[in-house]
Every structure is written in structure tokens, then in C-alpha cells.
Coordinates of C-alpha atoms in Angstrom, one line a residue:
Chain A
M1 CA -44.4 5.9 -22.6
S2 CA -47.5 7.9 -22.9
V3 CA -48.9 9.9 -25.8
E4 CA -50.9 13.0 -25.4
E5 CA -52.5 14.9 -28.3
L6 CA -51.9 18.7 -27.8
S7 CA -53.9 19.8 -30.8
D8 CA -54.9 18.3 -34.1
G9 CA -52.2 16.0 -35.2
I10 CA -49.5 17.3 -32.8
F11 CA -48.5 14.9 -30.0
E12 CA -46.4 15.2 -26.9
I13 CA -44.7 11.9 -26.0
D14 CA -43.2 11.0 -22.8
L15 CA -40.0 9.0 -23.6
D16 CA -38.4 7.8 -20.3
G17 CA -39.4 11.0 -18.5
R18 CA -38.3 13.3 -21.4
K19 CA -41.1 15.0 -23.2
T20 CA -40.8 15.4 -26.9
L21 CA -42.9 16.5 -29.7
A22 CA -44.0 14.2 -32.5
T23 CA -46.4 13.8 -35.5
K24 CA -48.1 10.8 -36.8
N25 CA -46.1 9.6 -39.8
I26 CA -48.4 9.4 -42.8
M27 CA -45.8 7.6 -44.7
P28 CA -44.8 4.8 -42.2
G29 CA -41.2 3.6 -42.4
I30 CA -39.8 6.8 -44.0
S31 CA -37.7 9.2 -42.0
V32 CA -37.5 12.6 -43.8
Y33 CA -34.5 14.3 -42.5
G34 CA -32.9 11.6 -40.2
E35 CA -35.4 12.1 -37.3
R36 CA -36.2 9.2 -35.1
L37 CA -39.2 7.1 -35.7
F38 CA -41.0 4.9 -33.2
R39 CA -44.1 2.9 -32.8
E40 CA -46.7 3.1 -30.1
E41 CA -49.9 1.0 -30.1
G42 CA -49.5 0.2 -33.8
V43 CA -49.1 3.9 -34.8
E44 CA -45.8 5.3 -36.1
Y45 CA -44.7 8.7 -34.9
R46 CA -41.9 11.0 -36.2
L47 CA -40.0 12.9 -33.6
W48 CA -40.1 16.7 -34.2
D49 CA -37.1 18.7 -33.2
P50 CA -38.1 22.2 -32.1
R51 CA -34.5 23.4 -32.7
R52 CA -34.9 22.7 -36.4
S53 CA -38.4 24.0 -36.8
K54 CA -40.0 27.3 -35.8
L55 CA -43.4 25.7 -35.7
G56 CA -42.2 23.0 -33.4
A57 CA -40.7 25.6 -31.1
M58 CA -44.0 27.5 -31.1
V59 CA -45.8 24.4 -30.0
L60 CA -43.5 24.1 -27.0
K61 CA -43.9 27.7 -26.2
K62 CA -47.5 27.0 -25.6
F63 CA -49.0 28.5 -28.8
E64 CA -52.3 27.4 -29.8
I65 CA -51.7 26.2 -33.3
P66 CA -54.7 26.7 -35.6
L67 CA -53.9 23.8 -37.9
K68 CA -56.7 21.2 -38.3
Y69 CA -56.8 17.8 -39.9
D70 CA -58.4 19.2 -43.0
S71 CA -56.9 22.6 -43.3
T72 CA -55.6 24.1 -46.5
V73 CA -52.3 25.7 -45.8
L74 CA -50.2 28.2 -47.8
Y75 CA -46.6 27.7 -46.6
L76 CA -44.2 30.5 -47.5
G77 CA -40.6 29.8 -47.2
A78 CA -40.7 26.0 -47.4
A79 CA -37.0 25.6 -47.5
S80 CA -35.9 22.0 -47.8
G81 CA -39.1 20.7 -46.1
T82 CA -38.2 19.9 -42.5
T83 CA -41.2 21.6 -41.1
V84 CA -43.3 21.1 -44.2
S85 CA -43.1 17.3 -43.6
H86 CA -44.6 17.7 -40.1
V87 CA -47.3 20.0 -41.4
S88 CA -48.1 17.4 -44.0
D89 CA -48.4 14.8 -41.2
I90 CA -50.8 17.0 -39.3
L91 CA -53.0 17.7 -42.3
R92 CA -53.9 14.1 -43.1
D93 CA -57.1 15.2 -45.0
G94 CA -55.7 18.7 -46.0
L95 CA -53.3 20.2 -48.4
V96 CA -50.2 22.3 -48.2
Y97 CA -49.1 24.7 -50.9
A98 CA -45.3 25.0 -50.3
V99 CA -43.8 28.1 -51.8
E100 CA -40.0 28.3 -52.1
F101 CA -37.8 30.7 -54.0
S102 CA -34.4 29.0 -54.3
P103 CA -34.0 26.2 -56.9
R104 CA -31.3 24.7 -54.8
T105 CA -33.5 24.0 -51.8
M106 CA -36.4 23.3 -54.0
R107 CA -34.5 20.2 -55.2
D108 CA -34.7 18.7 -51.7
L109 CA -38.3 19.8 -51.3
I110 CA -39.4 18.0 -54.5
Q111 CA -38.0 14.8 -53.1
L112 CA -40.4 15.2 -50.2
C113 CA -43.3 16.0 -52.5
D114 CA -42.6 12.9 -54.5
Q115 CA -43.2 10.8 -51.3
R116 CA -46.1 12.7 -49.9
P117 CA -49.5 13.2 -51.6
N118 CA -50.5 16.3 -49.8
I119 CA -47.7 18.8 -50.6
I120 CA -47.9 20.9 -53.7
P121 CA -44.5 22.5 -54.5
I122 CA -44.4 26.0 -56.1
L123 CA -41.1 27.5 -57.2
A124 CA -41.9 31.2 -56.8
D125 CA -41.1 34.4 -54.9
A126 CA -43.4 35.0 -51.9
N127 CA -42.9 38.7 -52.6
K128 CA -45.0 38.3 -55.7
P129 CA -48.1 36.4 -54.7
L130 CA -49.7 37.2 -58.1
S131 CA -47.2 34.9 -59.8
Y132 CA -48.9 31.9 -58.2
A133 CA -52.4 33.2 -58.1
H134 CA -53.4 30.9 -60.9
I135 CA -52.4 27.8 -58.8
V136 CA -53.2 28.4 -55.1
E137 CA -56.8 28.4 -53.7
K138 CA -58.0 30.1 -50.6
A139 CA -56.1 29.0 -47.6
D140 CA -57.4 28.5 -44.0
V141 CA -53.9 29.1 -42.6
I142 CA -50.9 30.9 -43.9
F143 CA -47.6 29.9 -42.4
Q144 CA -44.6 32.1 -43.1
D145 CA -41.0 31.6 -42.3
V146 CA -39.0 33.6 -44.8
A147 CA -35.7 35.4 -44.1
Q148 CA -36.5 38.7 -45.8
P149 CA -36.4 42.2 -44.6
N150 CA -40.0 42.9 -45.5
Q151 CA -41.6 39.9 -43.6
A152 CA -44.7 41.8 -42.5
E153 CA -45.4 43.1 -46.0
I154 CA -45.1 39.6 -47.5
A155 CA -47.4 38.2 -44.9
S156 CA -50.0 41.0 -45.5
V157 CA -50.1 40.9 -49.2
N158 CA -50.4 37.1 -49.2
S159 CA -53.1 37.2 -46.6
K160 CA -55.0 39.8 -48.4
Y161 CA -55.2 37.7 -51.5
F162 CA -55.2 34.1 -50.3
L163 CA -56.5 33.9 -46.7
E164 CA -60.1 32.9 -46.0
K165 CA -62.3 35.2 -43.9
H166 CA -61.2 34.8 -40.3
G167 CA -58.2 32.7 -41.5
H168 CA -55.1 32.4 -39.4
L169 CA -51.6 33.6 -39.9
I170 CA -48.7 31.9 -38.3
L171 CA -45.6 33.9 -38.6
S172 CA -42.0 33.6 -37.5
I173 CA -40.2 36.9 -37.7
K174 CA -36.4 36.8 -37.8
S175 CA -35.1 40.0 -36.6
R176 CA -31.6 39.4 -38.0
S177 CA -33.0 39.6 -41.5
I178 CA -34.4 43.0 -40.9
D179 CA -31.6 44.6 -39.1
T180 CA -28.6 42.9 -37.6
L181 CA -27.8 45.7 -35.2
A182 CA -31.0 47.1 -33.8
S183 CA -32.5 45.5 -30.8
P184 CA -34.8 42.5 -31.7
K185 CA -37.5 43.8 -29.3
K186 CA -37.8 47.0 -31.1
I187 CA -37.9 45.3 -34.5
F188 CA -40.6 42.9 -33.3
K189 CA -42.7 45.8 -32.1
D190 CA -42.4 47.6 -35.5
E191 CA -43.2 44.5 -37.5
V192 CA -46.2 43.7 -35.4
H193 CA -47.4 47.2 -35.8
K194 CA -47.0 47.0 -39.5
L195 CA -49.0 43.8 -39.5
E196 CA -51.8 45.3 -37.5
G197 CA -52.8 47.5 -40.4
G198 CA -49.8 48.7 -42.3
F199 CA -50.6 47.1 -45.7
G200 CA -54.3 47.3 -46.2
V201 CA -55.2 44.2 -44.1
E202 CA -55.7 44.1 -40.4
F203 CA -54.8 41.4 -38.0
E204 CA -55.8 40.6 -34.5
V205 CA -52.7 39.3 -32.8
L206 CA -53.7 36.3 -30.7
Q207 CA -50.4 35.2 -29.3
R208 CA -46.8 36.4 -29.6
K209 CA -43.7 35.1 -27.9
E210 CA -40.0 35.0 -28.5
L211 CA -38.6 31.6 -29.5
D212 CA -35.4 32.0 -27.6
S213 CA -33.7 28.8 -26.3
F214 CA -34.8 27.2 -29.6
H215 CA -34.1 29.9 -32.1
E216 CA -32.2 33.1 -31.3
D217 CA -33.8 36.5 -32.2
H218 CA -37.0 35.0 -33.6
L219 CA -40.5 36.0 -32.7
G220 CA -43.4 33.6 -33.1
L221 CA -46.8 35.0 -33.7
V222 CA -50.3 33.8 -34.4
A223 CA -52.9 36.2 -35.7
R224 CA -56.3 36.2 -37.2
M225 CA -57.4 38.4 -40.1
F226 CA -60.1 41.0 -39.6
V227 CA -62.8 41.3 -42.2
D228 CA -64.2 44.6 -43.4
G229 CA -67.3 45.8 -41.5
E230 CA -66.7 44.0 -38.3
Chain B
M1 CA -67.4 44.0 -64.6
V2 CA -66.5 40.9 -66.4
S3 CA -62.9 39.7 -66.2
E4 CA -60.8 37.1 -67.8
F5 CA -58.5 35.0 -65.7
T6 CA -56.3 32.1 -66.9
V7 CA -55.6 29.6 -64.3
W8 CA -53.7 26.3 -64.3
F9 CA -56.6 24.3 -65.6
G10 CA -58.3 26.6 -68.1
R11 CA -59.3 30.1 -69.3
L12 CA -62.1 31.5 -67.2
T13 CA -64.4 34.4 -67.6
L14 CA -65.7 35.6 -64.2
D15 CA -68.2 38.2 -63.2
E16 CA -67.7 40.7 -60.4
A17 CA -68.6 38.3 -57.6
G18 CA -66.1 35.7 -58.9
E19 CA -68.9 33.6 -60.4
L20 CA -68.2 31.6 -63.5
I21 CA -69.6 33.0 -66.8
D22 CA -67.7 31.1 -69.3
C23 CA -64.8 28.8 -69.4
H24 CA -62.4 26.8 -71.6
P25 CA -60.8 24.0 -69.8
F26 CA -57.4 22.9 -71.0
E27 CA -56.5 19.4 -72.1
K28 CA -55.7 17.1 -69.2
N29 CA -52.1 16.4 -70.2
P30 CA -49.8 17.0 -67.2
D31 CA -46.8 17.9 -69.3
I32 CA -48.7 20.6 -71.3
L33 CA -50.3 21.9 -68.2
A34 CA -47.0 22.2 -66.4
E35 CA -45.5 24.1 -69.3
R36 CA -48.5 26.5 -69.4
L37 CA -48.2 26.9 -65.6
L38 CA -44.7 28.2 -66.0
E39 CA -45.7 30.5 -68.8
L40 CA -48.4 32.0 -66.6
Q41 CA -46.0 32.4 -63.8
E42 CA -43.8 34.6 -66.0
G43 CA -46.7 36.3 -67.8
G44 CA -47.9 38.7 -65.1
Q45 CA -51.6 38.6 -66.2
K46 CA -54.2 40.7 -64.4
V47 CA -55.8 38.8 -61.6
P48 CA -59.1 39.3 -59.7
A49 CA -58.9 41.4 -56.5
T50 CA -59.1 38.4 -54.3
A51 CA -58.5 34.7 -54.9
P52 CA -61.5 33.0 -56.5
D53 CA -62.4 29.5 -55.3
L54 CA -60.3 27.7 -57.9
R55 CA -61.4 24.3 -56.8
R56 CA -65.1 25.0 -57.1
L57 CA -64.5 26.7 -60.5
A58 CA -62.7 23.6 -61.7
F59 CA -65.9 21.6 -60.8
D60 CA -68.2 24.1 -62.5
C61 CA -66.0 24.1 -65.5
G62 CA -66.2 20.3 -65.8
F63 CA -62.5 20.0 -65.6
V64 CA -62.6 17.5 -62.7
D65 CA -65.5 16.2 -60.6
M66 CA -63.9 15.0 -57.4
D67 CA -61.8 16.8 -54.8
E68 CA -59.3 14.0 -55.0
D69 CA -58.8 14.3 -58.8
Y70 CA -58.2 18.0 -58.4
D71 CA -55.4 17.4 -55.7
V72 CA -53.8 14.6 -57.6
L73 CA -53.6 16.4 -60.9
L74 CA -52.6 19.7 -59.4
R75 CA -49.8 18.0 -57.5
D76 CA -48.6 16.2 -60.5
V77 CA -48.5 19.3 -62.6
C78 CA -46.8 21.4 -60.0
I79 CA -44.1 18.8 -59.4
R80 CA -43.4 18.5 -63.1
A81 CA -43.3 22.4 -63.4
A82 CA -40.9 22.7 -60.5
K83 CA -38.7 20.0 -61.9
N84 CA -38.6 21.7 -65.3
R85 CA -37.6 24.9 -63.7
I86 CA -34.8 23.3 -61.7
S87 CA -33.3 21.5 -64.6
S88 CA -33.3 24.8 -66.6
T89 CA -31.2 26.4 -63.8
D90 CA -28.2 24.3 -65.0
T91 CA -26.8 26.9 -67.3
D92 CA -23.3 27.3 -68.7
D93 CA -22.1 29.7 -66.2
V94 CA -23.2 27.6 -63.3
R95 CA -21.0 24.8 -64.7
I96 CA -18.1 27.1 -65.0
V97 CA -18.6 28.3 -61.5
H98 CA -18.5 24.7 -60.2
A99 CA -15.5 23.9 -62.2
V100 CA -13.6 27.0 -60.8
E101 CA -14.6 26.0 -57.3
A102 CA -13.5 22.4 -57.8
L103 CA -10.2 23.7 -59.0
D104 CA -9.8 25.6 -55.8
D105 CA -10.8 22.6 -53.7
I106 CA -8.3 20.4 -55.6
D107 CA -5.5 23.0 -55.1
K108 CA -6.1 23.1 -51.4
N109 CA -6.0 19.3 -51.1
V110 CA -3.1 18.8 -53.4
N111 CA -1.1 21.2 -51.3
E112 CA -1.8 19.3 -48.1
L113 CA -1.2 15.9 -49.6
S114 CA 2.0 16.8 -51.5
E115 CA 3.3 18.4 -48.3
R116 CA 2.6 15.1 -46.5
L117 CA 4.3 13.1 -49.2
L118 CA 7.3 15.3 -49.1
E119 CA 7.7 14.8 -45.3
W120 CA 6.9 11.1 -45.4
Y121 CA 9.1 10.1 -48.4
G122 CA 11.8 12.3 -47.0
L123 CA 12.5 9.7 -44.3
Y124 CA 13.6 7.3 -47.0
F125 CA 15.2 9.6 -49.5
P126 CA 16.0 13.0 -48.0
E127 CA 18.4 14.0 -50.8
L128 CA 15.7 13.9 -53.5
E129 CA 15.1 17.6 -54.2
L130 CA 11.8 17.2 -55.9
T131 CA 8.5 18.6 -54.6
G132 CA 5.0 18.8 -55.9
E133 CA 4.0 16.9 -59.0
P134 CA 7.5 15.7 -60.0
L135 CA 7.8 14.2 -56.5
S136 CA 4.6 12.2 -56.7
R137 CA 5.4 11.1 -60.3
F138 CA 8.8 9.8 -59.0
V139 CA 7.3 7.9 -56.0
L140 CA 4.7 6.4 -58.2
A141 CA 7.3 5.3 -60.8
F142 CA 9.9 3.9 -58.5
G143 CA 8.7 3.4 -55.0
S144 CA 11.8 2.6 -53.1
R145 CA 15.0 4.5 -54.1
A146 CA 16.6 1.0 -54.7
N147 CA 14.5 0.7 -57.8
V148 CA 16.0 3.8 -59.6
P149 CA 17.8 2.5 -62.6
D150 CA 21.5 3.2 -63.1
D151 CA 20.9 5.4 -66.2
H152 CA 18.6 7.7 -64.3
P153 CA 20.0 11.1 -63.4
L154 CA 19.1 10.6 -59.7
F155 CA 20.8 7.2 -59.5
E156 CA 23.9 8.6 -57.9
K157 CA 21.9 10.3 -55.2
A158 CA 19.6 7.3 -54.7
S159 CA 22.5 4.9 -54.1
K160 CA 24.3 7.1 -51.7
S161 CA 21.3 8.3 -49.7
M162 CA 21.3 8.5 -46.0
G163 CA 17.6 7.7 -45.8
S164 CA 16.4 4.6 -44.1
E165 CA 15.3 1.4 -45.9
L166 CA 11.7 1.3 -47.2
S167 CA 9.9 -1.8 -46.3
F168 CA 7.6 -3.5 -48.8
A169 CA 4.4 -2.5 -46.9
D170 CA 5.4 1.1 -46.6
E171 CA 6.4 1.2 -50.3
E172 CA 3.0 -0.1 -51.4
L173 CA 1.3 2.5 -49.3
L174 CA 3.4 5.4 -50.5
R175 CA 3.0 4.3 -54.0
S176 CA -0.8 4.3 -53.8
F177 CA -0.7 7.6 -52.0
A178 CA 1.4 9.1 -54.8
S179 CA -0.9 7.6 -57.4
N180 CA -3.9 9.3 -55.9
L181 CA -2.0 12.5 -55.9
C182 CA -1.0 12.1 -59.5
S183 CA -4.6 11.5 -60.5
L184 CA -5.5 14.7 -58.7
Y185 CA -3.0 16.6 -60.8
D186 CA -4.5 15.0 -63.9
T187 CA -8.0 16.0 -62.9
R188 CA -6.8 19.5 -62.2
R189 CA -5.4 19.7 -65.7
H190 CA -8.6 18.3 -67.1
I191 CA -10.7 20.8 -65.3
E192 CA -8.5 23.7 -66.5
S193 CA -8.9 22.7 -70.1
Y194 CA -12.6 22.4 -69.5
I195 CA -12.7 25.9 -68.2
V196 CA -10.7 27.2 -71.1
T197 CA -13.0 25.6 -73.7
G198 CA -16.1 26.5 -71.7
M199 CA -15.2 30.2 -71.4
G200 CA -14.4 30.2 -75.1
S201 CA -18.1 29.5 -75.8
L202 CA -19.7 31.2 -72.8
A203 CA -17.7 34.4 -72.6
P204 CA -15.2 34.7 -75.5
N205 CA -14.5 38.4 -75.0
L206 CA -13.9 38.0 -71.3
A207 CA -11.6 35.1 -71.9
D208 CA -9.8 37.1 -74.5
V209 CA -9.3 40.2 -72.3
A210 CA -8.8 38.7 -68.9
G211 CA -7.7 35.1 -69.7
A212 CA -10.0 32.2 -69.3
L213 CA -9.1 31.3 -65.7
L214 CA -9.3 34.8 -64.4
G215 CA -12.5 35.4 -66.3
A216 CA -14.0 32.2 -64.8
R217 CA -12.9 33.3 -61.3
L218 CA -14.6 36.6 -61.7
I219 CA -17.8 34.9 -62.8
S220 CA -17.5 32.6 -59.9
I221 CA -17.2 35.3 -57.3
A222 CA -19.8 37.5 -58.9
G223 CA -22.2 34.5 -59.0
S224 CA -23.0 34.6 -62.7
L225 CA -22.1 36.2 -65.9
Q226 CA -25.2 38.4 -65.7
K227 CA -24.2 39.7 -62.3
L228 CA -20.6 40.3 -63.4
A229 CA -22.0 42.2 -66.4
S230 CA -24.1 44.4 -64.1
F231 CA -21.2 45.3 -61.8
P232 CA -19.6 48.8 -62.3
S233 CA -16.0 48.4 -63.3
S234 CA -14.8 49.9 -60.1
T235 CA -16.3 46.9 -58.4
V236 CA -14.6 44.5 -60.8
Q237 CA -11.3 46.2 -60.0
V238 CA -11.5 45.3 -56.4
I239 CA -13.4 41.9 -56.5
G240 CA -11.5 39.6 -54.2
A241 CA -10.0 42.4 -52.1
N242 CA -13.0 42.5 -49.8
R243 CA -11.1 42.8 -46.6
A244 CA -8.8 45.7 -47.8
L245 CA -11.9 47.5 -49.3
F246 CA -14.0 47.4 -46.1
K247 CA -11.0 48.2 -44.0
H248 CA -10.6 51.2 -46.3
L249 CA -14.2 52.2 -45.9
R250 CA -14.1 51.8 -42.2
S251 CA -10.9 53.5 -41.4
N252 CA -8.6 55.7 -43.5
T253 CA -6.3 53.0 -44.8
P254 CA -5.5 53.3 -48.6
P255 CA -8.1 51.7 -50.9
P256 CA -7.1 48.5 -52.6
K257 CA -5.8 48.9 -56.1
H258 CA -6.8 45.6 -57.4
G259 CA -8.5 42.4 -56.3
I260 CA -8.1 39.1 -58.0
I261 CA -7.4 40.8 -61.4
F262 CA -3.9 41.2 -59.9
N263 CA -3.3 37.6 -61.0
N264 CA -3.1 38.7 -64.6
I265 CA 0.5 39.4 -65.8
I266 CA -0.6 42.9 -66.9
I267 CA -0.6 44.0 -63.3
K268 CA 1.5 41.3 -61.7
N269 CA 4.5 42.2 -63.7
A270 CA 4.0 46.0 -63.7
P271 CA 6.1 48.2 -61.5
W272 CA 4.2 49.4 -58.4
W273 CA 3.6 52.9 -59.4
Q274 CA 1.7 51.8 -62.6
R275 CA -0.4 49.1 -61.0
G276 CA -3.3 51.2 -59.8
K277 CA -3.7 52.9 -63.2
L278 CA -3.3 49.7 -65.1
A279 CA -5.8 48.0 -62.9
R280 CA -8.4 50.7 -63.5
A281 CA -8.0 50.4 -67.3
F282 CA -7.9 46.7 -67.1
A283 CA -11.1 46.5 -65.0
A284 CA -12.9 48.9 -67.3
K285 CA -12.2 46.6 -70.3
I286 CA -13.2 43.5 -68.3
S287 CA -16.6 45.0 -67.6
L288 CA -17.0 46.0 -71.2
A289 CA -16.0 42.5 -72.4
S290 CA -18.4 40.7 -69.9
R291 CA -21.3 43.0 -71.0
T292 CA -20.6 42.3 -74.6
D293 CA -20.5 38.6 -73.8
F294 CA -23.8 38.6 -71.9
Y295 CA -25.8 40.9 -74.1
S296 CA -24.6 40.2 -77.6
G297 CA -22.4 37.1 -77.3
K298 CA -20.4 38.2 -80.3
K299 CA -16.6 38.2 -80.3
D300 CA -15.2 41.7 -80.5
P301 CA -11.4 41.8 -80.9
S302 CA -11.3 45.6 -80.7
I303 CA -11.7 45.5 -76.9
K304 CA -8.4 43.7 -76.4
E305 CA -6.7 46.0 -79.0
K306 CA -8.0 49.2 -77.3
L307 CA -6.9 47.8 -73.9
E308 CA -3.3 47.2 -75.3
L309 CA -3.2 50.8 -76.6
K310 CA -4.4 52.2 -73.3
L311 CA -1.9 50.1 -71.3
T312 CA 0.9 51.2 -73.5
A313 CA -0.2 54.8 -73.1
I314 CA -0.2 54.4 -69.3
R315 CA 3.3 52.8 -69.3
N316 CA 4.7 55.5 -71.5
A317 CA 3.2 58.3 -69.4
N318 CA 4.6 56.9 -66.2
P319 CA 8.0 55.6 -67.0
S320 CA 9.7 56.2 -63.6
P321 CA 8.5 56.1 -60.0
P322 CA 6.9 59.4 -58.8
K323 CA 9.1 61.4 -56.5
K324 CA 7.9 61.7 -53.0
E325 CA 6.1 65.0 -52.5
T326 CA 8.2 67.4 -50.4
K327 CA 6.0 69.1 -48.0
P328 CA 6.2 72.9 -48.2
G329 CA 8.3 73.8 -45.2
G330 CA 7.3 76.1 -42.4
K331 CA 3.5 75.3 -42.7
A332 CA 1.9 74.1 -39.5
S333 CA 2.0 70.4 -39.6
G334 CA -1.2 70.2 -37.6
A335 CA -3.3 71.5 -40.5
R336 CA -1.9 68.9 -42.8
G337 CA -3.6 65.5 -42.7
K338 CA -7.0 66.8 -42.0
G339 CA -9.3 64.7 -44.1
R340 CA -6.3 63.4 -46.1
K341 CA -5.7 59.8 -46.6
K342 CA -2.3 58.3 -46.2
K343 CA -0.6 57.9 -49.6
G344 CA 1.4 54.9 -50.6
G345 CA 1.2 52.0 -48.3
K346 CA 1.2 48.4 -49.3
R347 CA -1.4 46.6 -51.4

């Protein structure tokens, strides 16, 4: 068994010849959603299933993930906290603001927040960033995984308000939530175009790749925000 | 330009560059802070053009003096706020919706289980012509048919039955199976009366016009009383007939006349040629009732009275089935049918 750190806090582990993703468990002994835990040289890791997490799939698709140990992350569309828990593992000196709209899934997310010190739950609509402007500080990274038809717009308005200069946006676009019939390729093209300057902010797309084989009809994207006058 | 901005830890006055001019930090009580946080979320105040550095402002303000304190307090406040919001989502109509869905779940299971009991017990007492609840009550009470007392109306049948003997182990098993079934019937009745009383306070007009159970079903399908109240009555008329409705929209099948409102005797017992008209009037009054319930909450008996008048008028105006239209002879049959929908047809 060998452990290799792919980027800050994200590990690739060779388990009997099968490579799997994992993060260091900041709450040793607790498995969040039934994932396997195991120890290696006194450190406990949590296996990370790329089929249940867009971010995990993006790591395996060779994206460079801009998360650092001490990043401040604004996480839009936290759902019940599967991916959020891994982000919280990665940011051992950072903080994640987890925004989720549905009270039902928030119920699960709060259980997670009760365990972990670096997640701040916010029950709000990501479409209305001003409804949490009095809570959230500037973020180094915005991660967005919402199933809404206006995904590019949500990412843009949130970035405009909350993202640091040169901050990064990690986005998972679900083509099925935009149009179930049109071809995903065309939808992705349109959405990326909108991102690159459709809503008053401009992004430089660093990497984009479809997440097929892990998530059907999803596009992963990492972008960096442009700042005026550059 | 100087701007005011209230954030989770205090009321700030900022200059154009986002620097602090003046501030009033709030009291460091997590419960009060959480409450205020929720108010601000609803409030829709004006905010600066870009996010100020809240953390540094909290230091400048003297609210906290360490990063860690900021994190710990903010987390505590946000968790409290979210928990409060979640507990406030448990409203009366959510409870009714759950009760209705539980009712459906029970019905589904009771059907399966009672069917099983019928087949199973039929081996030992095939002449018993009971089904459903009476059957399970019978099995629970007597077990083997040998236990039926001689003054019981079924004694004759029981003593001459061609069924096989019931062993002690089997009898115990069947009895406990039947007792479970009986308690499901009891729970079902309990839920039903819960819905009736619940609807009486949540939506008295809807319960009056449509009946408590049907009203609750409508709320359950719509999602909440608010949503039901915002539906047009033509939607209310066909709620629950999704397949027929979409089939109608896709191809030229006749539109559905009624969805689950069919379950009310007004429509169920009506002759076929009145059903569409009655359903339309009925749905209109259901909408009206649900709106009255949601927006005023007062009981208004006139809705029901007006509905009765309208229904009587429809019944009197259409006493006999319409005669089939005879097509004017000689006309080219090709021209007919263009853009016309098939009339009649089944529901």
C-alpha cells in the first residue's frame, strides 16, 4: 500500500493494485456516509468515491484542484454533505461556507456540521447571493454544484460578489438541468460562453472536461476570475 | 459615499473603500445573533457593491480579537439559525401531507397482506367467505376453525369444512400475522380521523366543499396548501390525471374530465354526460375554498351552498344523455375531422 499526495490534502492510494482517492480524516473514527476508513502509518484516511462526488471525479480526470490547506471556500449546492465532508478534510486550516436551499437535505448537512469545526451551514438560495452577504466573507475558491437551469449565472453573480481577486471557480455543469433534449456538448459550449463574460464578470477557463464514466452529462470546469484593468 | 451595512455581528458604517467608519457590535449571545441572522436574510437590505472583509471588520469593531473566535462563534450562530429554520418548516400542511402518504402506504401493504392471509388461511377453512378486515379479525379471534363456538353463525361451516387441520405452530403464526394486519387497520382508522380533525383546522372550507380526505389528497399532490391555492381551477380539475392530460396534449385524445376529484360522490355518482360539467363547477369551488383557507382562514359556508345551487342547475339542465350528432349527409367526409377532436371516449 502506497500513498501519494496529488495536491493539497488529496491522496491517491494504491490498495492491492487498485488506485483509489482518499482524504485525511480530520475526525478520526467517524465515517460520514458509510465510506471505508483505513489507517496507514498512523494516519486515518477516508475513501472518496468519485461516483458520488463531482469533485472526486474531477480529480481523477486530472484536473488541477485549486484548493489549499488554508483556503476559504464558498460551496454552493452542498446537498447532504458527501463532497463537503471531503472538502472539509482538505481544508484543515480553512473554512467552508456551505450553502444549501432545501431544508430536507440541510437536515443531513447539519449533522455533519455538528461534527466538524470548519463547515458553516447556510440555508439560502444560491440565486440570491445578497441574502447571505452579511454572513460570508471573501472566498479563495467557489465550488458550485447546483442543479439549476441558470448555472452560469449563479456562478457569475456569486463570484462577482464573493470571490477574491484571481480567485478560482470550480464548477460542475449538469446539462440535464438546463435542457433534457438538446445535446450536452452544445449546452456546455453555451454555458462556458456565458461564463466567459455574460454576466459582468470574466473568467479564464483553465481546464474543462466531461465527467463521463463517473457522472453522465456533466462537465467539470476550473476557471480563474479576471480582474478589471488586466 | 458612506453606507450602512448590518452584518451578522453588528451594524457597520463603511466608507466608499469599504473601510470602517463607525460600528455597533451586537451582544455576543448566539441565540439572539441567530435570530437576527434570519431576519437579515429575509430583510433584503442594501449591500456594498462587493463583499467587504467581514473578518477584519469584526476585529476592527472589537467584536472578537482572534481568527478562531470568529470561526467558532459564526459556526455556532449559523448552525443555530439553520436548525431554527428547519424546525419552522414543520407546518400543519406538511403533517397532513405525510398523513395522506402514510395512508396510501398502509393501503398498499394492507392489500398485499390481506391477500396473503386469504390464500394462506384458505387452506384450512376454504368455506369462510370473509375477506379483508373481517377475515383478519376472525383469524385473530379464533385461530383454528375448531375454536369457533357452537353459537357462532359460522359454526356450521366450520365444523363441516373440507380444509385441512391447522397445527399448533401454524395457528400461532397465522394469528400473529392477523394481529399485525388488524393493528394496521386500526392505525389506518386513526390516521383517517387525524386527517379529518387536521383538515378542520388547516383548511375548513376545503374540507367542507371537497371532503377532508379528498382535500388532504389535493394538498398532498400539490405539495402544500399555498401551492394548491395558487393553481388555476382547471388544473385542480385534472390533478391526478397526469397521464390522460399529457396524452391529450401530445396526441388528439379527448382531455380528461376529472382527476382525483372523481373520488367525490358528486362526480362518481353522476351520469356520464354530466360529469365533465359537474367536475368543472366542483373544481372551481375547490379552488375558491382553498384560497379562502390559505388567505383568510375563515370558514365561509356560502361556498358550499353556491356549489349545491350550481350542481342542481347543471343536473336540471342536462337531464338526459345528449343525442349523438347526426352528420349532415352528402358532405365530403374528408373535410370533416380536420382539427377536430374525437368526441366521447372513455375517461
